[in-house]
Short mmCIF file of C-alpha atoms (C1' of nucleotides) in Angstrom, two decimals:
data_model
loop_
_atom_site.label_atom_id
_atom_site.label_comp_id
_atom_site.label_asym_id
_atom_site.label_seq_id
_atom_site.Cartn_x
_atom_site.Cartn_y
_atom_site.Cartn_z
CA MET A 1 0.00 0.00 0.00
CA ALA A 2 1.35 3.29 -1.12
CA MET A 3 -0.48 6.15 0.43
CA SER A 4 -2.94 6.88 3.16
CA SER A 5 -6.33 5.94 1.89
CA PRO A 6 -8.72 8.77 1.20
CA ARG A 7 -11.45 7.20 3.28
CA ARG A 8 -14.01 9.77 4.20
CA ILE A 9 -15.31 9.12 7.64
CA PRO A 10 -18.91 10.21 8.18
CA GLU A 11 -19.42 12.93 10.72
CA ALA A 12 -21.74 10.75 12.78
CA THR A 13 -19.04 8.13 13.00
CA VAL A 14 -16.40 10.65 14.01
CA ALA A 15 -18.62 11.71 16.88
CA ARG A 16 -18.84 8.13 18.12
CA LEU A 17 -15.18 7.17 17.80
CA PRO A 18 -14.19 8.93 21.03
CA VAL A 19 -16.89 6.98 22.83
CA TYR A 20 -15.53 3.69 21.55
CA GLN A 21 -12.07 4.90 22.45
CA ARG A 22 -13.06 5.54 26.03
CA ILE A 23 -14.80 2.17 26.31
CA LEU A 24 -11.81 0.33 24.86
CA LEU A 25 -9.50 2.15 27.24
CA GLU A 26 -11.57 0.92 30.16
CA LEU A 27 -11.77 -2.61 28.79
CA VAL A 28 -8.05 -2.79 28.12
CA ARG A 29 -7.27 -1.49 31.59
CA ALA A 30 -9.61 -4.12 32.99
CA GLY A 31 -7.58 -6.74 31.15
CA ALA A 32 -9.87 -7.52 28.24
CA ARG A 33 -8.11 -9.12 25.27
CA THR A 34 -10.87 -9.13 22.71
CA VAL A 35 -14.18 -7.38 22.36
CA SER A 36 -17.14 -7.99 20.10
CA SER A 37 -19.29 -5.44 18.34
CA ASP A 38 -22.11 -6.56 20.60
CA GLN A 39 -20.21 -5.72 23.76
CA LEU A 40 -19.11 -2.36 22.42
CA ALA A 41 -22.65 -1.66 21.30
CA ASP A 42 -24.09 -2.41 24.72
CA MET A 43 -21.63 -0.16 26.47
CA ALA A 44 -22.01 2.67 23.99
CA ARG A 45 -25.77 2.23 23.91
CA VAL A 46 -25.91 1.87 20.19
CA ASN A 47 -26.82 -0.82 17.71
CA ALA A 48 -24.21 -3.48 16.96
CA SER A 49 -24.30 -3.01 13.21
CA LYS A 50 -23.59 0.63 13.76
CA VAL A 51 -20.46 -0.30 15.65
CA ARG A 52 -19.34 -2.64 12.90
CA LYS A 53 -20.06 -0.11 10.19
CA ASP A 54 -18.27 2.63 12.11
CA LEU A 55 -15.20 0.49 12.66
CA SER A 56 -15.20 -0.67 9.07
CA PHE A 57 -14.42 2.90 7.99
CA LEU A 58 -11.07 2.55 9.70
CA GLY A 59 -10.30 -0.77 8.08
CA SER A 60 -10.99 -4.45 8.64
CA PHE A 61 -9.52 -5.04 12.02
CA GLY A 62 -11.82 -7.70 13.41
CA THR A 63 -11.53 -11.43 13.39
CA ARG A 64 -14.66 -13.25 12.32
CA GLY A 65 -15.79 -15.57 15.00
CA SER A 66 -13.99 -13.88 17.85
CA GLY A 67 -14.24 -10.10 17.57
CA TYR A 68 -11.69 -7.31 17.77
CA GLU A 69 -8.39 -7.37 19.60
CA ALA A 70 -9.01 -4.60 22.11
CA ASP A 71 -5.60 -2.95 22.33
CA PHE A 72 -5.02 -3.11 18.61
CA LEU A 73 -8.40 -1.58 17.87
CA LEU A 74 -7.74 1.12 20.42
CA ALA A 75 -4.49 1.99 18.69
CA GLN A 76 -6.25 2.26 15.34
CA ILE A 77 -8.89 4.57 16.75
CA ASP A 78 -6.25 6.71 18.45
CA ARG A 79 -4.41 7.05 15.19
CA GLU A 80 -7.54 7.95 13.27
CA LEU A 81 -8.48 10.55 15.88
CA GLY A 82 -5.06 12.12 15.60
CA LEU A 83 -4.13 11.24 19.16
CA ASP A 84 -0.72 10.14 18.02
CA ARG A 85 0.13 13.80 17.65
CA ASP A 86 0.70 16.40 20.30
CA TRP A 87 -1.90 19.12 20.51
CA PRO A 88 -0.95 22.10 22.63
CA VAL A 89 -3.96 23.47 24.44
CA THR A 90 -4.42 26.77 26.19
CA VAL A 91 -7.03 27.43 28.87
CA VAL A 92 -8.28 30.93 29.59
CA GLY A 93 -10.23 31.42 32.78
CA LEU A 94 -9.18 29.51 35.89
CA GLY A 95 -12.18 29.72 38.14
CA ASN A 96 -13.68 26.48 39.37
CA LEU A 97 -14.46 25.29 35.90
CA GLY A 98 -11.11 26.21 34.37
CA ARG A 99 -9.28 24.55 37.24
CA ALA A 100 -11.43 21.47 36.87
CA LEU A 101 -10.58 21.33 33.19
CA ALA A 102 -6.88 22.02 33.64
CA ASN A 103 -6.63 19.28 36.26
CA SER A 104 -8.72 16.78 34.40
CA PRO A 105 -7.35 13.52 33.10
CA GLY A 106 -8.53 14.58 29.66
CA PHE A 107 -5.47 16.77 29.38
CA SER A 108 -3.03 14.21 30.62
CA SER A 109 -4.22 11.66 28.12
CA ARG A 110 -2.45 10.89 24.92
CA GLY A 111 -2.73 13.63 22.36
CA PHE A 112 -3.14 16.72 24.49
CA ARG A 113 -0.86 18.91 26.52
CA VAL A 114 -1.64 22.00 28.57
CA ALA A 115 0.69 24.51 26.97
CA SER A 116 -0.44 27.63 28.79
CA LEU A 117 -2.94 29.03 31.25
CA PHE A 118 -4.38 32.53 31.56
CA ASP A 119 -6.53 34.54 33.90
CA VAL A 120 -6.91 38.17 34.88
CA ASP A 121 -7.26 37.62 38.61
CA PRO A 122 -4.05 38.81 40.33
CA THR A 123 -4.46 36.18 43.03
CA LEU A 124 -4.26 33.46 40.39
CA VAL A 125 -1.57 34.92 38.17
CA ASP A 126 1.83 33.30 38.83
CA SER A 127 0.27 30.35 40.64
CA ARG A 128 0.75 26.95 39.08
CA ILE A 129 -1.68 24.23 38.10
CA ARG A 130 -0.07 20.86 37.61
CA GLY A 131 3.21 22.61 37.10
CA VAL A 132 1.99 25.08 34.50
CA VAL A 133 2.20 28.71 35.48
CA VAL A 134 -0.84 30.95 35.16
CA HIS A 135 -0.11 34.09 33.14
CA HIS A 136 -2.03 37.30 33.02
CA LEU A 137 -4.24 37.48 29.97
CA ASP A 138 -2.35 40.62 28.93
CA GLU A 139 0.56 38.37 28.08
CA TYR A 140 -1.46 36.07 25.85
CA GLU A 141 0.28 36.93 22.58
CA THR A 142 3.75 36.96 24.07
CA VAL A 143 3.38 33.68 25.89
CA THR A 144 1.67 31.75 23.12
CA SER A 145 3.92 32.91 20.32
CA SER A 146 6.60 30.39 21.20
CA ASP A 147 4.23 27.42 21.32
CA PRO A 148 1.02 28.33 19.51
CA PRO A 149 -1.93 26.37 20.85
CA ALA A 150 -3.96 24.24 18.47
CA ILE A 151 -6.98 24.36 20.74
CA GLY A 152 -8.19 27.23 22.87
CA VAL A 153 -10.42 26.43 25.80
CA ILE A 154 -12.63 29.25 27.04
CA ALA A 155 -13.68 28.92 30.67
CA THR A 156 -14.22 32.57 31.49
CA PRO A 157 -17.41 34.24 32.65
CA ALA A 158 -19.87 34.82 29.83
CA SER A 159 -19.05 38.50 29.67
CA ALA A 160 -15.41 37.91 28.77
CA ALA A 161 -15.87 35.02 26.38
CA GLN A 162 -16.28 36.87 23.10
CA SER A 163 -13.27 39.11 23.55
CA VAL A 164 -11.13 36.16 24.58
CA ALA A 165 -12.31 34.26 21.52
CA ASP A 166 -11.49 37.22 19.28
CA ARG A 167 -8.06 37.43 20.76
CA MET A 168 -7.35 33.75 20.30
CA VAL A 169 -8.60 33.78 16.75
CA ARG A 170 -6.55 36.87 15.97
CA SER A 171 -3.43 35.11 17.11
CA GLY A 172 -4.19 32.09 14.99
CA VAL A 173 -5.82 29.39 17.07
CA GLY A 174 -7.41 26.72 14.88
CA SER A 175 -10.16 25.57 17.15
CA LEU A 176 -12.09 26.64 20.19
CA LEU A 177 -13.84 24.76 22.92
CA ASN A 178 -16.22 27.18 24.56
CA PHE A 179 -17.44 26.43 28.09
CA ALA A 180 -18.68 29.93 28.77
CA PRO A 181 -22.47 30.18 28.66
CA ARG A 182 -22.54 32.40 25.62
CA VAL A 183 -22.89 31.93 21.90
CA LEU A 184 -19.69 33.02 20.19
CA ASN A 185 -19.24 34.70 16.89
CA VAL A 186 -16.09 33.53 15.15
CA PRO A 187 -15.00 33.18 11.52
CA ALA A 188 -16.26 30.07 9.77
CA HIS A 189 -12.79 28.60 9.36
CA VAL A 190 -12.43 28.21 13.11
CA LEU A 191 -13.58 24.89 14.44
CA LEU A 192 -15.88 25.64 17.32
CA ARG A 193 -17.56 23.50 19.92
CA TYR A 194 -19.92 24.98 22.40
CA VAL A 195 -20.47 23.21 25.64
CA ASP A 196 -23.10 24.41 28.05
CA LEU A 197 -24.72 22.93 31.12
CA SER A 198 -28.04 24.61 30.39
CA ILE A 199 -28.13 23.03 27.00
CA GLU A 200 -27.48 19.59 28.44
CA LEU A 201 -30.17 20.05 31.02
CA GLN A 202 -32.67 21.35 28.54
CA VAL A 203 -32.42 18.31 26.35
CA LEU A 204 -33.08 16.15 29.40
CA SER A 205 -35.96 18.41 30.33
CA PHE A 206 -37.54 17.92 26.93
CA TYR A 207 -37.47 14.16 27.14
CA LEU A 208 -38.56 14.16 30.74
CA SER A 209 -41.57 16.34 29.98
CA HIS A 210 -42.54 14.37 26.95
CA GLY A 211 -42.19 11.21 28.97
CA ASP A 212 -40.74 9.64 25.96
CA HIS A 213 -37.23 8.65 25.15
CA PRO A 214 -36.37 9.01 21.52
CA GLY A 215 -38.17 6.52 19.31
CA THR A 216 -36.27 3.30 19.17
CA GLN A 217 -32.75 3.94 20.20
CA ALA A 218 -31.38 7.39 20.47
CA ALA A 219 -28.06 8.29 19.09
CA SER A 220 -25.00 8.03 21.21
CA SER A 221 -23.36 11.23 20.21
CA PRO A 222 -23.34 12.90 16.87
CA LEU A 223 -21.75 16.28 17.26
CA PRO A 224 -21.52 16.67 20.99
CA HIS A 225 -21.03 19.63 23.19
CA ALA A 226 -20.53 19.13 26.81
CA LEU A 227 -18.84 20.16 29.93
CA GLY A 228 -15.56 18.94 31.09
CA LEU A 229 -14.97 16.94 34.07
CA THR A 230 -12.69 16.60 36.90
CA PRO A 231 -12.38 14.73 40.08
CA ALA A 232 -13.68 16.01 43.33
CA GLU A 233 -11.20 16.34 46.11
CA PRO A 234 -9.36 13.53 47.65
CA GLY A 235 -10.26 13.42 51.30
CA MET B 1 -55.20 25.88 18.72
CA ALA B 2 -52.35 23.59 19.53
CA MET B 3 -52.88 21.33 22.48
CA SER B 4 -50.19 19.78 24.60
CA SER B 5 -48.04 17.62 22.36
CA PRO B 6 -49.60 16.30 19.23
CA ARG B 7 -46.44 16.93 17.21
CA ARG B 8 -43.50 14.57 17.17
CA ILE B 9 -40.36 16.64 17.22
CA PRO B 10 -37.34 15.08 15.49
CA GLU B 11 -34.43 14.30 17.72
CA ALA B 12 -32.09 16.49 15.70
CA THR B 13 -34.43 19.40 16.22
CA VAL B 14 -34.69 18.77 19.95
CA ALA B 15 -30.92 18.97 20.17
CA ARG B 16 -30.94 22.39 18.51
CA LEU B 17 -33.79 23.97 20.42
CA PRO B 18 -31.65 24.75 23.45
CA VAL B 19 -29.22 26.55 21.20
CA TYR B 20 -31.94 28.71 19.75
CA GLN B 21 -33.20 29.26 23.27
CA ARG B 22 -29.84 30.56 24.40
CA ILE B 23 -29.51 32.83 21.38
CA LEU B 24 -32.98 34.24 21.87
CA LEU B 25 -32.26 34.86 25.52
CA GLU B 26 -29.23 36.90 24.55
CA LEU B 27 -31.11 38.77 21.86
CA VAL B 28 -34.02 39.57 24.13
CA ARG B 29 -31.69 40.78 26.85
CA ALA B 30 -29.97 42.95 24.27
CA GLY B 31 -33.33 44.48 23.47
CA ALA B 32 -34.17 42.77 20.19
CA ARG B 33 -37.86 42.77 19.33
CA THR B 34 -37.89 40.55 16.30
CA VAL B 35 -35.48 38.08 14.81
CA SER B 36 -35.33 36.43 11.40
CA SER B 37 -34.45 32.85 10.59
CA ASP B 38 -31.35 34.23 8.89
CA GLN B 39 -30.11 35.93 12.03
CA LEU B 40 -30.77 32.87 14.15
CA ALA B 41 -29.08 30.69 11.56
CA ASP B 42 -25.96 32.84 11.54
CA MET B 43 -25.66 32.79 15.28
CA ALA B 44 -26.34 29.09 15.59
CA ARG B 45 -24.07 28.31 12.64
CA VAL B 46 -26.73 26.43 10.79
CA ASN B 47 -28.69 26.83 7.60
CA ALA B 48 -31.67 29.20 7.64
CA SER B 49 -34.14 26.66 6.29
CA LYS B 50 -33.13 24.37 9.06
CA VAL B 51 -34.08 27.03 11.55
CA ARG B 52 -37.43 27.57 9.89
CA LYS B 53 -38.14 23.87 9.66
CA ASP B 54 -37.14 23.36 13.28
CA LEU B 55 -39.36 26.18 14.47
CA SER B 56 -42.23 25.01 12.33
CA PHE B 57 -42.45 21.86 14.45
CA LEU B 58 -43.51 24.05 17.35
CA GLY B 59 -46.13 25.89 15.35
CA SER B 60 -46.34 28.84 12.99
CA PHE B 61 -45.07 31.64 15.12
CA GLY B 62 -43.38 33.83 12.57
CA THR B 63 -44.63 36.78 10.61
CA ARG B 64 -43.85 36.74 6.93
CA GLY B 65 -41.89 39.77 5.96
CA SER B 66 -40.58 40.56 9.40
CA GLY B 67 -39.59 37.41 11.22
CA TYR B 68 -40.30 36.10 14.70
CA GLU B 69 -41.15 38.10 17.76
CA ALA B 70 -38.19 37.23 19.94
CA ASP B 71 -39.75 37.05 23.38
CA PHE B 72 -42.79 35.19 22.17
CA LEU B 73 -40.70 32.66 20.30
CA LEU B 74 -38.52 32.22 23.37
CA ALA B 75 -41.58 31.47 25.45
CA GLN B 76 -42.75 28.86 22.96
CA ILE B 77 -39.38 27.14 22.98
CA ASP B 78 -39.25 27.22 26.78
CA ARG B 79 -42.65 25.59 26.93
CA GLU B 80 -41.71 22.93 24.42
CA LEU B 81 -38.51 22.17 26.30
CA GLY B 82 -40.45 21.75 29.51
CA LEU B 83 -38.78 24.75 31.13
CA ASP B 84 -42.13 25.91 32.45
CA ARG B 85 -41.85 23.14 35.00
CA ASP B 86 -39.59 22.88 37.98
CA TRP B 87 -36.98 20.15 37.77
CA PRO B 88 -35.21 19.39 41.02
CA VAL B 89 -31.57 18.52 40.39
CA THR B 90 -29.06 16.86 42.66
CA VAL B 91 -25.31 17.15 42.27
CA VAL B 92 -22.98 14.53 43.68
CA GLY B 93 -19.30 15.45 43.88
CA LEU B 94 -18.36 19.01 44.78
CA GLY B 95 -14.79 19.28 43.69
CA ASN B 96 -13.90 22.05 41.28
CA LEU B 97 -16.23 20.74 38.62
CA GLY B 98 -19.18 20.12 40.90
CA ARG B 99 -18.80 23.57 42.42
CA ALA B 100 -18.57 25.12 38.98
CA LEU B 101 -21.77 23.35 38.00
CA ALA B 102 -23.62 24.13 41.21
CA ASN B 103 -22.73 27.81 40.88
CA SER B 104 -23.42 28.01 37.19
CA PRO B 105 -26.19 30.15 35.76
CA GLY B 106 -27.56 26.99 34.18
CA PHE B 107 -29.08 26.06 37.51
CA SER B 108 -30.52 29.43 38.28
CA SER B 109 -32.28 29.60 34.98
CA ARG B 110 -35.90 28.84 34.49
CA GLY B 111 -36.73 25.18 34.81
CA PHE B 112 -34.05 23.94 37.14
CA ARG B 113 -33.44 24.10 40.84
CA VAL B 114 -30.58 22.69 42.88
CA ALA B 115 -32.47 20.52 45.33
CA SER B 116 -29.53 18.84 47.05
CA LEU B 117 -25.77 18.49 47.07
CA PHE B 118 -23.60 15.57 48.19
CA ASP B 119 -19.97 14.76 48.75
CA VAL B 120 -17.96 12.44 50.95
CA ASP B 121 -15.28 14.95 51.90
CA PRO B 122 -15.75 15.95 55.56
CA THR B 123 -14.34 19.39 54.84
CA LEU B 124 -17.15 20.01 52.36
CA VAL B 125 -20.02 18.38 54.21
CA ASP B 126 -22.18 20.99 55.97
CA SER B 127 -20.79 23.84 53.92
CA ARG B 128 -23.21 25.68 51.68
CA ILE B 129 -23.16 26.48 47.99
CA ARG B 130 -25.52 29.24 47.01
CA GLY B 131 -27.47 28.55 50.14
CA VAL B 132 -27.81 24.82 49.64
CA VAL B 133 -26.16 22.67 52.26
CA VAL B 134 -23.78 19.89 51.25
CA HIS B 135 -24.77 16.54 52.76
CA HIS B 136 -22.66 13.47 53.19
CA LEU B 137 -23.37 10.93 50.48
CA ASP B 138 -24.39 8.47 53.19
CA GLU B 139 -27.52 10.52 53.64
CA TYR B 140 -28.49 10.41 49.99
CA GLU B 141 -31.68 8.37 50.37
CA THR B 142 -32.83 10.21 53.46
CA VAL B 143 -32.26 13.67 52.06
CA THR B 144 -33.70 13.05 48.61
CA SER B 145 -36.80 11.21 49.74
CA SER B 146 -38.64 14.41 50.57
CA ASP B 147 -37.89 16.06 47.22
CA PRO B 148 -36.85 13.39 44.73
CA PRO B 149 -34.58 14.80 42.03
CA ALA B 150 -35.61 14.48 38.40
CA ILE B 151 -32.03 14.82 37.24
CA GLY B 152 -28.90 13.51 38.91
CA VAL B 153 -25.61 15.17 38.05
CA ILE B 154 -22.50 13.08 38.61
CA ALA B 155 -19.34 15.12 39.14
CA THR B 156 -17.33 12.62 41.16
CA PRO B 157 -13.98 11.08 40.32
CA ALA B 158 -14.26 8.29 37.77
CA SER B 159 -13.82 5.64 40.42
CA ALA B 160 -16.96 6.63 42.29
CA ALA B 161 -19.22 7.33 39.33
CA GLN B 162 -20.75 3.91 38.77
CA SER B 163 -21.69 3.34 42.38
CA VAL B 164 -23.19 6.82 42.63
CA ALA B 165 -25.17 6.16 39.46
CA ASP B 166 -26.41 2.84 40.84
CA ARG B 167 -27.49 4.53 44.00
CA MET B 168 -29.35 7.29 42.20
CA VAL B 169 -31.08 4.86 39.90
CA ARG B 170 -32.04 2.63 42.82
CA SER B 171 -33.73 5.54 44.48
CA GLY B 172 -35.64 6.40 41.34
CA VAL B 173 -33.91 9.20 39.47
CA GLY B 174 -35.22 9.54 35.93
CA SER B 175 -32.19 10.93 34.22
CA LEU B 176 -28.48 11.29 34.70
CA LEU B 177 -25.95 13.79 33.50
CA ASN B 178 -22.55 12.19 33.86
CA PHE B 179 -19.48 14.41 33.99
CA ALA B 180 -17.18 11.77 35.40
CA PRO B 181 -14.78 10.41 32.80
CA ARG B 182 -16.28 6.94 32.78
CA VAL B 183 -18.84 5.08 30.74
CA LEU B 184 -21.78 4.19 32.95
CA ASN B 185 -23.92 1.14 32.89
CA VAL B 186 -27.52 1.95 33.78
CA PRO B 187 -30.89 0.45 32.88
CA ALA B 188 -32.27 1.43 29.50
CA HIS B 189 -35.19 3.34 30.95
CA VAL B 190 -32.86 5.91 32.49
CA LEU B 191 -32.15 8.90 30.31
CA LEU B 192 -28.40 9.34 30.25
CA ARG B 193 -26.09 11.98 28.90
CA TYR B 194 -22.37 11.55 29.09
CA VAL B 195 -20.22 14.61 28.98
CA ASP B 196 -16.48 14.30 28.78
CA LEU B 197 -13.70 16.72 28.05
CA SER B 198 -11.58 14.04 26.37
CA ILE B 199 -14.39 13.28 24.02
CA GLU B 200 -14.79 16.92 23.12
CA LEU B 201 -11.09 17.30 22.53
CA GLN B 202 -10.87 14.14 20.47
CA VAL B 203 -13.45 15.32 18.01
CA LEU B 204 -11.49 18.53 17.56
CA SER B 205 -8.32 16.48 17.19
CA PHE B 206 -9.87 14.46 14.39
CA TYR B 207 -10.83 17.49 12.37
CA LEU B 208 -7.56 19.24 13.09
CA SER B 209 -5.56 16.25 11.88
CA HIS B 210 -7.68 15.76 8.82
CA GLY B 211 -7.43 19.45 8.08
CA ASP B 212 -11.04 19.41 7.18
CA HIS B 213 -14.00 20.84 9.00
CA PRO B 214 -17.25 19.04 8.68
CA GLY B 215 -19.15 20.01 5.57
CA THR B 216 -20.22 23.60 5.82
CA GLN B 217 -20.73 24.77 9.34
CA ALA B 218 -19.61 22.97 12.42
CA ALA B 219 -22.72 22.45 14.39
CA SER B 220 -22.98 23.94 17.78
CA SER B 221 -24.94 21.13 19.25
CA PRO B 222 -26.51 18.36 17.30
CA LEU B 223 -27.47 15.24 19.07
CA PRO B 224 -27.37 14.08 22.61
CA HIS B 225 -24.79 11.77 23.86
CA ALA B 226 -26.37 8.69 25.12
CA LEU B 227 -30.00 9.24 25.59
CA GLY B 228 -31.33 6.38 27.54
CA LEU B 229 -33.06 4.06 25.40
CA THR B 230 -33.11 0.54 24.60
CA PRO B 231 -30.66 -1.32 22.47
CA ALA B 232 -33.88 -3.01 21.45
CA GLU B 233 -32.44 -6.22 20.24
CA PRO B 234 -34.87 -8.91 19.35
CA GLY B 235 -33.26 -12.23 19.98
"C1'" DG C 1 -39.81 44.42 -0.93
"C1'" DT C 2 -39.06 40.85 2.89
"C1'" DT C 3 -39.34 36.58 5.23
"C1'" DT C 4 -42.05 32.54 6.58
"C1'" DG C 5 -43.65 27.79 6.01
"C1'" DT C 6 -43.48 23.65 3.53
"C1'" DG C 7 -43.76 20.06 -0.10
"C1'" DA C 8 -40.34 17.86 -2.89
"C1'" DA C 9 -35.65 16.65 -3.81
"C1'" DG C 10 -31.39 15.45 -2.26
"C1'" DT C 11 -28.15 13.77 1.19
"C1'" DT C 12 -26.57 11.24 5.10
"C1'" DA C 13 -27.17 7.89 8.53
"C1'" DT C 14 -29.12 3.63 10.37
"C1'" DT C 15 -30.59 -0.92 10.19
"C1'" DC C 16 -31.29 -5.25 7.93
"C1'" DA C 17 -29.79 -9.46 6.47
"C1'" DC C 18 -26.62 -12.50 4.95
"C1'" DA C 19 -22.34 -14.04 2.63
"C1'" DG C 20 -17.85 -15.19 4.10
"C1'" DC C 21 -14.37 -16.40 7.14
"C1'" DG C 22 -12.29 -18.25 11.31
"C1'" DC D 1 -21.21 -22.43 15.21
"C1'" DG D 2 -20.05 -17.09 16.16
"C1'" DC D 3 -18.98 -12.78 14.60
"C1'" DT D 4 -17.36 -9.55 11.11
"C1'" DG D 5 -17.94 -6.81 7.05
"C1'" DT D 6 -20.94 -4.93 3.68
"C1'" DG D 7 -24.29 -4.27 -0.08
"C1'" DA D 8 -29.13 -3.14 -0.18
"C1'" DA D 9 -33.13 -1.27 2.00
"C1'" DT D 10 -34.97 2.10 5.24
"C1'" DA D 11 -35.29 5.91 7.73
"C1'" DA D 12 -33.88 10.41 9.22
"C1'" DC D 13 -32.34 14.68 8.26
"C1'" DT D 14 -31.13 18.68 5.39
"C1'" DT D 15 -31.56 21.73 1.72
"C1'" DC D 16 -33.94 23.66 -2.17
"C1'" DA D 17 -37.12 26.48 -4.10
"C1'" DC D 18 -41.20 28.87 -4.22
"C1'" DA D 19 -46.03 30.16 -3.14
"C1'" DA D 20 -48.26 32.70 0.34
"C1'" DA D 21 -48.42 36.40 3.60
"C1'" DC D 22 -47.13 40.70 5.41
#
DNA sequence: GTTTGTGAAGTTATTCACAGCG
DNA sequence: CGCTGTGAATAACTTCACAAAC
């Protein structure tokens, strides 16, 4: 085989790959050697043919009769998701949410690295979170110029979010993950994901009021949007 | 005129309604009187006919030639989303993330009310967050029995998430919002949304590596994650 | 003129169902 | 047998395009 195949992976599949990734990670850690599309489907709450079809876009990695080798499949998904690269991430806004994000395992996992942190609160500036120093937002351009972030995470209050987004875009960030409860206006070439607790709750509210889960089986996660996560305190 | 819920609203539309809701809220606060499908579409990063089609599932609330009356439309969306009710919410895990959630405007907005808070950390138990006392998790059943939560928010470390989920489900919660970085196993009748920073980042990583944003506009918030519903497998 | 609301057309995603391989 | 991989069939969703309404 000569070149990377020009397989086009459907958007709906892309949205599910991270879910399979997370499941496989847990299974591998628990010592699983192989996994079937049925198992994956149960855990991801989707249909088994969907799992097989999704995985088939990456290649034919299963073994008929026994399933997929868990760690090998995981490696293929990681590669497809681009987790074999190193994506520098910057986080602006280090209140509870920003700290939760900056401390979360999501940033210590393969693929991502907290490159810089910013806030405007003088009591936070110069402190460190997991070894990374918090700079004043005034220094954004200076600090990021040496290691330009691929992803900008916005965890500021709503009122500051748009100007932070503008600033990040102006200095060339390729994608934004917005956790501030505000709709952002950015150029179309910037990849943007908007994650908002109200939005999550409202979807639940709809299905609770209509007493009716989606038809047969609801999707697992087309194009998501969500809040981050982070552990509570150790005792 | 329209009675309660004769219309079946497509899942994809349900996922977008909260985005329109948020936009309308901002527009109304900014003093807008009317809004067109074009404006909404721009702000939501979707196609204008999609906006019109989505809104048409709620009824015919627009005025040809001038658009929709913003506050009226907002009220219709709120009603459809069930935000005219009062959903008690409980949050378990009050580390940085849990505190960020409990303090977030999402819970002070129409529709939701923080009914109870739980942690196992003795330094947090008996403290208050926005006036609501933090109970020890041991008291979960006792505390929630008088005001059973409709939505349980899990913001614990990954290791505690499954047992907290089990406990909530056992005492009858109808839906879960899981922010712990772990796939949960709950009965199919429980509505479940899984929200994970890694998953968010991984989708960005995919599109960054493939140098290729999805089709035209990156959606702000298509479908839910894992809405509880049945794998529905016949033998 | 403007902008909605909606059938019809087009596109994408899901599910079925089974051949093919271990 | 069991389980994958995949064409074919369905279903869901999106977009077009335009008549109707202001």
